[in-house]
Structure formats: structure tokens, C-alpha cells
GROMACS .gro file of C-alpha atoms in nm:
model
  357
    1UNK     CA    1  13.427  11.202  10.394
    2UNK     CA    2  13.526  11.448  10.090
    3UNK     CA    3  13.452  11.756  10.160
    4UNK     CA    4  13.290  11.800   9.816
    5UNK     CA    5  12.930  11.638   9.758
    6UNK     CA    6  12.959  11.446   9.408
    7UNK     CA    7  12.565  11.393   9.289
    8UNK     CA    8  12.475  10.991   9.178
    9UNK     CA    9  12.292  11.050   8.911
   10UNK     CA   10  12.254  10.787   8.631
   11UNK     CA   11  11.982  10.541   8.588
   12UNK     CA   12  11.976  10.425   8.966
   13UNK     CA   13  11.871  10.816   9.053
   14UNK     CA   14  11.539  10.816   8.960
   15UNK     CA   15  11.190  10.998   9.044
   16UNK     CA   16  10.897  10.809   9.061
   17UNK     CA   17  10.676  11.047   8.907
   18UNK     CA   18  10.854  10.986   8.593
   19UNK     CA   19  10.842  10.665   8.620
   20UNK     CA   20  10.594  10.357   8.487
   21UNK     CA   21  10.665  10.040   8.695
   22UNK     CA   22  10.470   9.878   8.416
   23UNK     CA   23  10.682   9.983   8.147
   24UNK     CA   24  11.034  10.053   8.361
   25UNK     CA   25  11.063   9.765   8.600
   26UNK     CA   26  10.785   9.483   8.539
   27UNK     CA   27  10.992   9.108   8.386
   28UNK     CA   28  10.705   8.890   8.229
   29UNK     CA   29  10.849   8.502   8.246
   30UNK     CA   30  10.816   8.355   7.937
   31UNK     CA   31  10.656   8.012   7.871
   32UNK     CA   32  10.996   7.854   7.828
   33UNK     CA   33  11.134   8.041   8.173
   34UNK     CA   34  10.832   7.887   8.349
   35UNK     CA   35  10.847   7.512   8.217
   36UNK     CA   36  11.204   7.513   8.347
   37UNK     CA   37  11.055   7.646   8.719
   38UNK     CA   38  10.797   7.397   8.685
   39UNK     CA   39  11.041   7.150   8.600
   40UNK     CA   40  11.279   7.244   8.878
   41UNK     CA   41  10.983   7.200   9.122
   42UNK     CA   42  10.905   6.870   9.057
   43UNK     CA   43  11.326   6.746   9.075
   44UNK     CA   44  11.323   6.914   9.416
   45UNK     CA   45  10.960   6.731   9.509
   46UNK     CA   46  11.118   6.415   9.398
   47UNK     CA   47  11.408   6.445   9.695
   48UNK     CA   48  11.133   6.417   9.945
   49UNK     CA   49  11.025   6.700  10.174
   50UNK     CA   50  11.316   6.855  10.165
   51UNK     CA   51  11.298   7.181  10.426
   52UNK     CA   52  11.343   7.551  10.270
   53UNK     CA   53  11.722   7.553  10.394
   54UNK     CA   54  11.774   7.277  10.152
   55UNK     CA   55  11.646   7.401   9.870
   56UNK     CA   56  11.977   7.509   9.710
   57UNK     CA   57  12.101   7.594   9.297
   58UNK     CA   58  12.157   7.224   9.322
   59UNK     CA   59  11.840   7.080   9.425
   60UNK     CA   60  11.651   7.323   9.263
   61UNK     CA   61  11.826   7.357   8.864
   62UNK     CA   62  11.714   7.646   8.663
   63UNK     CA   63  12.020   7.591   8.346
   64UNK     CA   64  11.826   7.874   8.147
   65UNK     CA   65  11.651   8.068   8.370
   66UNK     CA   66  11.981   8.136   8.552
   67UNK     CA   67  12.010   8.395   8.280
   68UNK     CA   68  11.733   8.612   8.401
   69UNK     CA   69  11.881   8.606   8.746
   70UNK     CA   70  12.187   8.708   8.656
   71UNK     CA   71  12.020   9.031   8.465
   72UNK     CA   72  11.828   9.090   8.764
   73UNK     CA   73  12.164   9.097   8.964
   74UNK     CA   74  12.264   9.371   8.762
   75UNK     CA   75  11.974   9.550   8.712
   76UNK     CA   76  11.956   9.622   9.135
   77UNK     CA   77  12.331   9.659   9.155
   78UNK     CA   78  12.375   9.961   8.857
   79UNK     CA   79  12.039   9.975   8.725
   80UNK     CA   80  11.706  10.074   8.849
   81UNK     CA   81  11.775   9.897   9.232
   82UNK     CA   82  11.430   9.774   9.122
   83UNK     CA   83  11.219   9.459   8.917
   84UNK     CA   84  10.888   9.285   8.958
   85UNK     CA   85  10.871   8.991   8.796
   86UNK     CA   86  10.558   8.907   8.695
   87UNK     CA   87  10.406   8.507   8.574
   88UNK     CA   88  10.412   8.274   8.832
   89UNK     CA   89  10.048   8.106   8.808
   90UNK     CA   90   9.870   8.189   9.184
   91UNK     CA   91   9.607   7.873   9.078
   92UNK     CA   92   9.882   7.613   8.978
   93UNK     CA   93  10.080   7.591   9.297
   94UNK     CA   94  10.005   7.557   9.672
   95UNK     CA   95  10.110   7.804   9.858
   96UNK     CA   96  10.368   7.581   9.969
   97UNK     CA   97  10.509   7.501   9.661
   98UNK     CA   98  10.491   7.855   9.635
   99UNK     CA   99  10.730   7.901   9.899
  100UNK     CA  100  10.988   7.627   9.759
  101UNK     CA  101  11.015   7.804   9.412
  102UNK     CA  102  11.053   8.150   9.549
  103UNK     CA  103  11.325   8.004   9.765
  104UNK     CA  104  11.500   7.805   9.454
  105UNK     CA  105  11.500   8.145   9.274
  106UNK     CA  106  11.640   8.315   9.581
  107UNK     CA  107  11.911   8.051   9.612
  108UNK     CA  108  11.987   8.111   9.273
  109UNK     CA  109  12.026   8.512   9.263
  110UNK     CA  110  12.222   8.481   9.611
  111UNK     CA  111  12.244   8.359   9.992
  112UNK     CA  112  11.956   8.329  10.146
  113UNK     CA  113  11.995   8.459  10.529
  114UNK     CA  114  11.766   8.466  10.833
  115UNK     CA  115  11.571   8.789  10.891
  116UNK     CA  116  11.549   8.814  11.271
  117UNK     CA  117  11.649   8.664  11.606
  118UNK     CA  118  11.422   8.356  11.496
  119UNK     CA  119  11.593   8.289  11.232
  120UNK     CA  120  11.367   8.270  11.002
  121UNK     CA  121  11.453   8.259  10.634
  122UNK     CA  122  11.099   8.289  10.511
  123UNK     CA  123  10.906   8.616  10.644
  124UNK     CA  124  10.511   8.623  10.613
  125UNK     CA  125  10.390   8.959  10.585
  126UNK     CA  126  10.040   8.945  10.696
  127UNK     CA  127   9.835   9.147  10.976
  128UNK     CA  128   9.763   8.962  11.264
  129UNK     CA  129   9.750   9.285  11.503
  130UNK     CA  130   9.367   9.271  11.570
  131UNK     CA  131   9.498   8.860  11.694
  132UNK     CA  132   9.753   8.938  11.930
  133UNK     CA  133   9.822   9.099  12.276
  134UNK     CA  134  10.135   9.270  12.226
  135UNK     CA  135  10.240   9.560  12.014
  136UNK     CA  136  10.352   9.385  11.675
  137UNK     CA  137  10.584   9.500  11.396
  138UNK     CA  138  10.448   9.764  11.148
  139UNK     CA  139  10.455   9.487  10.842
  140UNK     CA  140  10.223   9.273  11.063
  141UNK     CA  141   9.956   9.483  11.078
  142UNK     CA  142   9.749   9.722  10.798
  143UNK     CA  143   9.888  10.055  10.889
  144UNK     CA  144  10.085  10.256  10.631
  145UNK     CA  145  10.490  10.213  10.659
  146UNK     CA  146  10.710  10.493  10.619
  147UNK     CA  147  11.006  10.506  10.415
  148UNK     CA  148  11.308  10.273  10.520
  149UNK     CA  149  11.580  10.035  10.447
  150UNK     CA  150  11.596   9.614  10.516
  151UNK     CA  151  11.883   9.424  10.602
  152UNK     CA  152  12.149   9.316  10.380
  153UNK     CA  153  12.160   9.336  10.009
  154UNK     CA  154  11.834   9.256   9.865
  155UNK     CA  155  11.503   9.259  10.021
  156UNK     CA  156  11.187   9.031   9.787
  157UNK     CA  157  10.823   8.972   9.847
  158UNK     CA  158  10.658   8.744   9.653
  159UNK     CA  159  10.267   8.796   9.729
  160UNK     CA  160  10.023   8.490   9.749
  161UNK     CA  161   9.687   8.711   9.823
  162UNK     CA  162   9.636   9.079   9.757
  163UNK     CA  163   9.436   9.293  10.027
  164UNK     CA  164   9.074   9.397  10.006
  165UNK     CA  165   9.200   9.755   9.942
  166UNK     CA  166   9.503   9.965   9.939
  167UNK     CA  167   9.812   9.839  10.051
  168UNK     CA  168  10.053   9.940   9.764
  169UNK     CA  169  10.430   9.894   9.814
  170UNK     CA  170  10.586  10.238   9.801
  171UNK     CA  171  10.910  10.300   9.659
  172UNK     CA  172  11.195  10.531   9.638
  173UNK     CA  173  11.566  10.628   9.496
  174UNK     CA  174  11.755  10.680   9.788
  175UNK     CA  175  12.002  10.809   9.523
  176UNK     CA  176  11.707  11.038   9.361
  177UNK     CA  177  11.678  11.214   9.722
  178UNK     CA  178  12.083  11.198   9.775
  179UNK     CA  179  12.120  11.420   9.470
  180UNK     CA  180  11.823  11.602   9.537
  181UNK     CA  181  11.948  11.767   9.941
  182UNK     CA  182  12.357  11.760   9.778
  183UNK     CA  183  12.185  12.034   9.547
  184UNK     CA  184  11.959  12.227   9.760
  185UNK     CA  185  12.085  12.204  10.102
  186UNK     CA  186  12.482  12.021  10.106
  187UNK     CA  187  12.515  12.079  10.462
  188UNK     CA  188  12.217  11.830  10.565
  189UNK     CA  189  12.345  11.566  10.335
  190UNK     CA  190  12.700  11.596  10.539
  191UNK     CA  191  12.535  11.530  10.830
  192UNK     CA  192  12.369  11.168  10.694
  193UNK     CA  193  12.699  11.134  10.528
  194UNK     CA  194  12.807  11.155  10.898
  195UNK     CA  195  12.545  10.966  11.045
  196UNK     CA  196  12.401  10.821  11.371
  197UNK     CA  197  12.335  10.546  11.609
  198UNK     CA  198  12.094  10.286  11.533
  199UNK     CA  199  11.900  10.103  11.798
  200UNK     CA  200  11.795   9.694  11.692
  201UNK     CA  201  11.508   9.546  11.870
  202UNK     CA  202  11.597   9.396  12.209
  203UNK     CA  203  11.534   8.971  12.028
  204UNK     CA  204  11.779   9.063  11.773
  205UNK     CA  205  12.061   9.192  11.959
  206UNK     CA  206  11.990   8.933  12.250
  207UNK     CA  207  11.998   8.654  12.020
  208UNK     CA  208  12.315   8.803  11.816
  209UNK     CA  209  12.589   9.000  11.926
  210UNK     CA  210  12.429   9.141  12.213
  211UNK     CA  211  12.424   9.494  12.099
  212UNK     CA  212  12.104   9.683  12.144
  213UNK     CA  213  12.284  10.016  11.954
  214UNK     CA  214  12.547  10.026  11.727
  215UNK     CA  215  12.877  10.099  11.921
  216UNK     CA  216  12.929  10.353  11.632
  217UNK     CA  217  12.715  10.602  11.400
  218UNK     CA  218  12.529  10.464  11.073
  219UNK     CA  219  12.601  10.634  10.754
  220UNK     CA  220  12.296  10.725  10.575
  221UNK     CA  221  12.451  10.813  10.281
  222UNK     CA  222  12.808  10.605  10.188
  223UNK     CA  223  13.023  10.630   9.887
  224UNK     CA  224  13.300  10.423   9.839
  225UNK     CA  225  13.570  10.401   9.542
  226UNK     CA  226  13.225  10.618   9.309
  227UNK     CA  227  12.986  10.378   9.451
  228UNK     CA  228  12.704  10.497   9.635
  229UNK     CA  229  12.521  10.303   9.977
  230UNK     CA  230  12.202  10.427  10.151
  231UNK     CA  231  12.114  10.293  10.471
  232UNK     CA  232  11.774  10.452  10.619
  233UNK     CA  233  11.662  10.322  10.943
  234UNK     CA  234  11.476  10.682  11.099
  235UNK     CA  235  11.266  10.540  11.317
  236UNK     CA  236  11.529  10.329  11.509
  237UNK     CA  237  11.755  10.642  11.540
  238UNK     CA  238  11.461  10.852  11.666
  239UNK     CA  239  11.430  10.522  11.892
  240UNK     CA  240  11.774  10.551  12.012
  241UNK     CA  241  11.765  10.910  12.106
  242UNK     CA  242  11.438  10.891  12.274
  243UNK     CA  243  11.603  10.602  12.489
  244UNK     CA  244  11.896  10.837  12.595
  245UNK     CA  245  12.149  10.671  12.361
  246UNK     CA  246  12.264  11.007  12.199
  247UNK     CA  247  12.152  11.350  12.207
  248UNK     CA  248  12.005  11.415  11.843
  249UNK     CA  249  12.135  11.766  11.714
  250UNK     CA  250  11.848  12.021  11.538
  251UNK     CA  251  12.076  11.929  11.258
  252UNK     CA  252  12.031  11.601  11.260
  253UNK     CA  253  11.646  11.617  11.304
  254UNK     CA  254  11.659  11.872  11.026
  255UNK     CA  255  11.845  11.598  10.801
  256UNK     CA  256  11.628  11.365  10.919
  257UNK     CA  257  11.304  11.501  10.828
  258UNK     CA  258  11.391  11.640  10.482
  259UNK     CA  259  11.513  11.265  10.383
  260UNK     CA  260  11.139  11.159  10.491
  261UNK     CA  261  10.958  11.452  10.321
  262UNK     CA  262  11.154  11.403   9.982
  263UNK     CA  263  11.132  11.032   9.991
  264UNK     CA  264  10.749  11.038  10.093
  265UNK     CA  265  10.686  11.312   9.831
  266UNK     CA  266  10.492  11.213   9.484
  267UNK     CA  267  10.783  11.373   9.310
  268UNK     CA  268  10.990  11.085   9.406
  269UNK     CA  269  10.801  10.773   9.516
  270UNK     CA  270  10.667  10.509   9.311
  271UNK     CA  271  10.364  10.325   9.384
  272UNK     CA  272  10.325   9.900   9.271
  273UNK     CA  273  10.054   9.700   9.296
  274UNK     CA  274  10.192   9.372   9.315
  275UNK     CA  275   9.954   9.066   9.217
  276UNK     CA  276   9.927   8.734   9.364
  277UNK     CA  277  10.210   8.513   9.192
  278UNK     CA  278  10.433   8.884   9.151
  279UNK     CA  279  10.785   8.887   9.290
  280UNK     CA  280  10.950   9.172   9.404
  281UNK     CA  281  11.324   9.268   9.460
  282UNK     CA  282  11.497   9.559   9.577
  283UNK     CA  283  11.821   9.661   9.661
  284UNK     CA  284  11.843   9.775   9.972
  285UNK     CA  285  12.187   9.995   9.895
  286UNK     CA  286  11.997  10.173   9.645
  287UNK     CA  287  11.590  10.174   9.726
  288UNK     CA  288  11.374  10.289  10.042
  289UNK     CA  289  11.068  10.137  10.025
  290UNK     CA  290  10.709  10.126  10.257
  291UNK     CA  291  10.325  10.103  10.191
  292UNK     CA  292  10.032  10.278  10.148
  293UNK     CA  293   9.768  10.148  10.456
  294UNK     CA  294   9.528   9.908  10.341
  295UNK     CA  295   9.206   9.770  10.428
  296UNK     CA  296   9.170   9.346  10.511
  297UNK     CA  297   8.927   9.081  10.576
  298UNK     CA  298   8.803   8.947  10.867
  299UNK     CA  299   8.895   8.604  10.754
  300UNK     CA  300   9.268   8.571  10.835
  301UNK     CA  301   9.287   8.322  10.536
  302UNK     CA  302   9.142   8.600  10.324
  303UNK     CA  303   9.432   8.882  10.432
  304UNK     CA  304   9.696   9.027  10.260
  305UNK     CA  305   9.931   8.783  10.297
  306UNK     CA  306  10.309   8.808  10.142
  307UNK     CA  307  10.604   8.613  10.181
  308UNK     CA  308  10.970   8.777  10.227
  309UNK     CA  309  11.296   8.697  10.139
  310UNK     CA  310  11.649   8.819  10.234
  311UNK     CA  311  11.924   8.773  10.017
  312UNK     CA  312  12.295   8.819   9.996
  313UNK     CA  313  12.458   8.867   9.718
  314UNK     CA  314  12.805   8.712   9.717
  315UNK     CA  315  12.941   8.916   9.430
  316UNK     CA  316  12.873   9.250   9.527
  317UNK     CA  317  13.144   9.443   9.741
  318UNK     CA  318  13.045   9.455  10.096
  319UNK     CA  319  12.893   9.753  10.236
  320UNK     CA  320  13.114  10.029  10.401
  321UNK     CA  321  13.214   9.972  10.733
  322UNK     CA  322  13.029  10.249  10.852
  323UNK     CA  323  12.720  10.095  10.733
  324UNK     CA  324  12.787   9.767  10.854
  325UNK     CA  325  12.760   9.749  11.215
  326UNK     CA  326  12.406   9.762  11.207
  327UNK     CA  327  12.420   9.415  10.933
  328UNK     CA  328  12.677   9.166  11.163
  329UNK     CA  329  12.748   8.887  10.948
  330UNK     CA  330  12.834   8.749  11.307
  331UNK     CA  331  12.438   8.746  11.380
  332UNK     CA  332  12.311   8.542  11.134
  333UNK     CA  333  12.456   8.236  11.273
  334UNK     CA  334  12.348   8.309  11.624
  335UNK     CA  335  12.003   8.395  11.461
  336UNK     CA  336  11.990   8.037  11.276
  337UNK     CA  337  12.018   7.883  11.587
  338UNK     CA  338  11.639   7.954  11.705
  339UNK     CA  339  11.511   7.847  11.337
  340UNK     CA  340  11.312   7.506  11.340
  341UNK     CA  341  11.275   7.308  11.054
  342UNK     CA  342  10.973   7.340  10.836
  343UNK     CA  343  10.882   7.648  11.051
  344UNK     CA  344  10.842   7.927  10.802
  345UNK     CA  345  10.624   7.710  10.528
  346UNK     CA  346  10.293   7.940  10.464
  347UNK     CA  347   9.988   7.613  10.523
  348UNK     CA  348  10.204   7.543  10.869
  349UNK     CA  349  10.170   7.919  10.996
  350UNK     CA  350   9.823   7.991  10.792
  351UNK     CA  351   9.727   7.714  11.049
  352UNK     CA  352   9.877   7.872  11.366
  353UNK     CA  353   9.712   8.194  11.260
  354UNK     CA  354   9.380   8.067  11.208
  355UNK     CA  355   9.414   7.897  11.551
  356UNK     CA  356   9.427   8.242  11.722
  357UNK     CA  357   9.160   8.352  11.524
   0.00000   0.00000   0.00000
């Protein structure tokens, strides 16, 4: 790493509290735009039931509407690293269909990939923690998430029902809070420059390489040939020093925390309120993001309930290699393997949850 910190800046280093999501970052689809979804829906309906792996640019073909995608491409790679698109009627489509269109977009924009040792390419976000025995992930239950990163490229959630109250995605500019420690305190942003171990969750690394902890340190902070790559995954560090994987420094505690107190301030994150039928993408290189806590129904089919994409994006330059150990293109293969058809469409699981209600 240079010795000398060079700040971002630019339109991807931004502060929230000078920000309007409304006016900054929110795509309406225009009639036309959403004849040609609507349109696309019914070619792919007409193959048969075609499973979400197989809904590809081909079977699902948006000649116009492509256009928006590839502004959105940009707009995460050197813009903002942020869009909701807003339009998509909640009352017109099941919430399967649902599901097939956000997938044709997503197979438009990129490479859809699984998310986790199940290999699922469709995530539901939805709290089911009050339905279960075991401890469950913080996006499937109601409690506020702190600030982090996803896997990959580009993290989306589409949302099909909004919660009773609360529950607004937070976001950041990892960039924003780059520039921010580079100018008040250089020394902290060496040491995420530096970085540290990461430790997965024990599914994912059985079911892929077989690596629990990455065999080398993480780089928070990356930049490579002027282009800048955050990768924020605190908790799992703070996991992998609790489990004796490393010794954490004071320094690195010290960088720790002031990424998580800039990012979580209201000088830098951005609260959005995304509506049934929104669609949300972020760039992971460039974004943290988490949520405010939020109160549900009782009902299951009432809850907060959104659906998640990851997505590759074949055009970008990879990440770093100190960034990638934690993202193994060699475990989304693996992954695949525990995927079962038809598994991830929303009526199927609504109906498994609503069994262990």
C-alpha cells in the first residue's frame, strides 16, 4: 500500500445528510419501460414453468429497457453506488411473478449467483425468529442491522410487503467515511487498508472451500490502478478474534469502531423507505448498508417480507485480491449444488412459513 492516503472524493463520496433519496437516487419506470416488463413476463410464462435459474436475457427480452440497466450499471460502478427504482405495480402481479421479473431484470444487469451454502439464488428477507429454535441470521428477524458489506458486486431487494413500523434500509458511502478517517486520523485508515481475517459461517465454508477464516487478512479499504473497494464485514472479524483466530490489536479495534461510529452517524447515513413493488441496488464496493429495527405482525403472511438478489457484474474489474478471499468464485458452484429447483419462489416458502406458524 502507498504510503500516502489519496481521498475518493467525487460523486460516489457522499453524506447522507445531504442527501434526498427521493430526489438523488429514486428511477420512476415509465409506462413504456413497464409494457415491455409486462410483455417480457408473459414470453417467459409462455415457455412453461420455467424455474428462476432459467430465467435468462433470453427468455426474459427487455430490447428497450436494457437501456435503463445499463445506466444503472454505471450509476453503482462511478456514480452514487446507489438507485431505487420505483413502479412495479404490488396489485398486478403474484408474488411469484414477482419473483420471475425481478430475476429477468437481474439477469439482465448481470450474473445472478447463489447467496449461501444452499444455494439459493433468491433470498427472502422476512423474520421468522419468534418461529424457530435456533439462533437465526440478523435479516431474519426485526432487530436493527449494523453497518456492513454483502457478497459480490451488487446486492438488490425488491420488497413485496412493508412492515407495520420501522424497518428502514440504512445506507452509507463507504467512500464518504474513507475520506472522512484519511483526513482526521490517516493512521487508522492504514490499518483497514491493512486489514484482517474474516470468519464465514461454518454452512458456507463446509459447503465451499472448506475455509471457516480467510487464510489471509481482508482489506477494508482497497485501491487499485485510482479505483477504490470497501469490504466491511466487523462483526465476522470481531467473530474471528473472539474464536482465537488472531489477536485483534487496540489499533485495530480503534479502526474498527471509528468505521462503525462514522458510518452509523446521521452525518453520513441515509435512510429509504422502500415500498412494496420498489427495487433496490447497491454496490457493494462502494455502499455499507443495514436497518433501522422494526415492528411486525403476528400474521407471518402480514410481515415484512423482501426478496434478495446477488449479482455479478461481468464487466466490472474483479475485486483486489486482498479482498477476494472472502468472495471464492470457487464456492458458488459447490453452493449450487444444495439448490433445488423451484425452492426459492415466495407462495412455496410463504407456505413452509405459515406451516411453522
Amino acid at each position: 500500500m502507498n504510503d500516502t492516503l489519496v481521498p475518493v472524493g467525487g460523486r460516489s463520496a457522499w453524506l447522507g445528510s445531504t442527501l434526498d433519496y427521493r430526489q438523488d437516487g429514486l428511477w420512476q419506470l415509465s409506462a413504456a419501460e413497464l409494457t415491455e416488463i409486462d410483455a417480457a413476463l408473459t414470453t417467459l410464462k409462455d415457455r412453461g414453468d420455467l424455474d428462476l435459474t432459467e430465467i435468462t436475457a433470453d427468455t426474459f427480452p427487455l430490447p428497450t429497457v436494457g437501456r435503463l440497466l445499463s445506466r444503472l450499471r454505471d450509476e453503482l460502478w462511478s456514480g452514487r453506488g446507489f438507485v431505487l427504482i420505483r413502479g412495479l405495480s404490488r396489485e398486478r402481479y403474484t408474488d411469484d411473478d414477482l419473483a420471475r421479473i425481478y430475476c429477468g431484470l437481474g439477469a439482465h444487469l448481470g450474473d445472478i449467483i447463489p447467496q449461501s451454502g444452499n444455494g439459493e439464488i433468491l433470498g427472502h428477507v422476512l423474520n421468522v425468529a419468534d418461529l424457530v429454535d435456533e439462533q437465526v441470521r440478523g435479516y431474519r428477524s426485526a432487530q436493527a442491522m449494523n453497518m456492513h458489506s454483502d457478497g459480490h458486486d451488487v446486492v438488490s431487494l425488491l420488497c413485496l410487503r412493508e412492515a407495520k413500523a420501522g424497518g428502514a434500509s440504512r445506507i452509507a458511502s463507504a467512500a464518504a467515511v474513507h475520506d472522512r478517517m484519511v483526513e482526521t486520523n490517516p493512521d487508522l485508515a492504514r490499518v483497514l487498508y491493512e486489514g484482517m481475517p474474516v470468519m464465514r459461517s461454518r454452512m458456507d465454508a463446509e459447503r465451499g472451500d472448506g475455509k471457516i477464516v480467510t487464510s489471509d487478512n481482508v482489506a477494508l479499504f482497497a485501491t487499485t490502478d485510482g479505483v477504490f473497494s470497501s469490504c466491511i464485514h466487523v462483526a465476522q472479524t470481531r467473530d474471528a478474534a473472539r474464536a482465537g483466530h488472531f489477536d485483534i490489536t487496540p489499533e485495530q479495534e480503534a479502526a474498527l469502531d471509528t468505521f462503525c461510529e462514522l458510518s452509523a452517524s446521521p452525518e453520513f447515513y441515509l435512510d429509504m423507505n422502500i415500498a412494496p413493488g420498489d427495487i433496490q441496488f447497491l454496490n457493494n464496493r462502494l455502499i455499507v448498508h443495514g436497518r433501522t429495527p422494526y415492528q411486525d405482525h403476528e400474521d407471518v403472511n402480514r410481515r415484512r417480507h423482501l426478496m434478495r438478489l446477488w449479482v455479478n457484474i461481468p464487466s466490472w474489474p474483479r475485486r483486489p485480491d486482498n479482498q477476494q478471499d472472502i468472495y471464492s468464485m470457487a464456492d458458488l458452484p459447490r453452493w449450487a449444488r444444495f439448490r433445488t429447483p423451484f425452492m426459492e419462489m415466495p407462495e412455496r416458502y410463504m407456505a413452509q412459513v405459515t406451516a411453522m406458524q
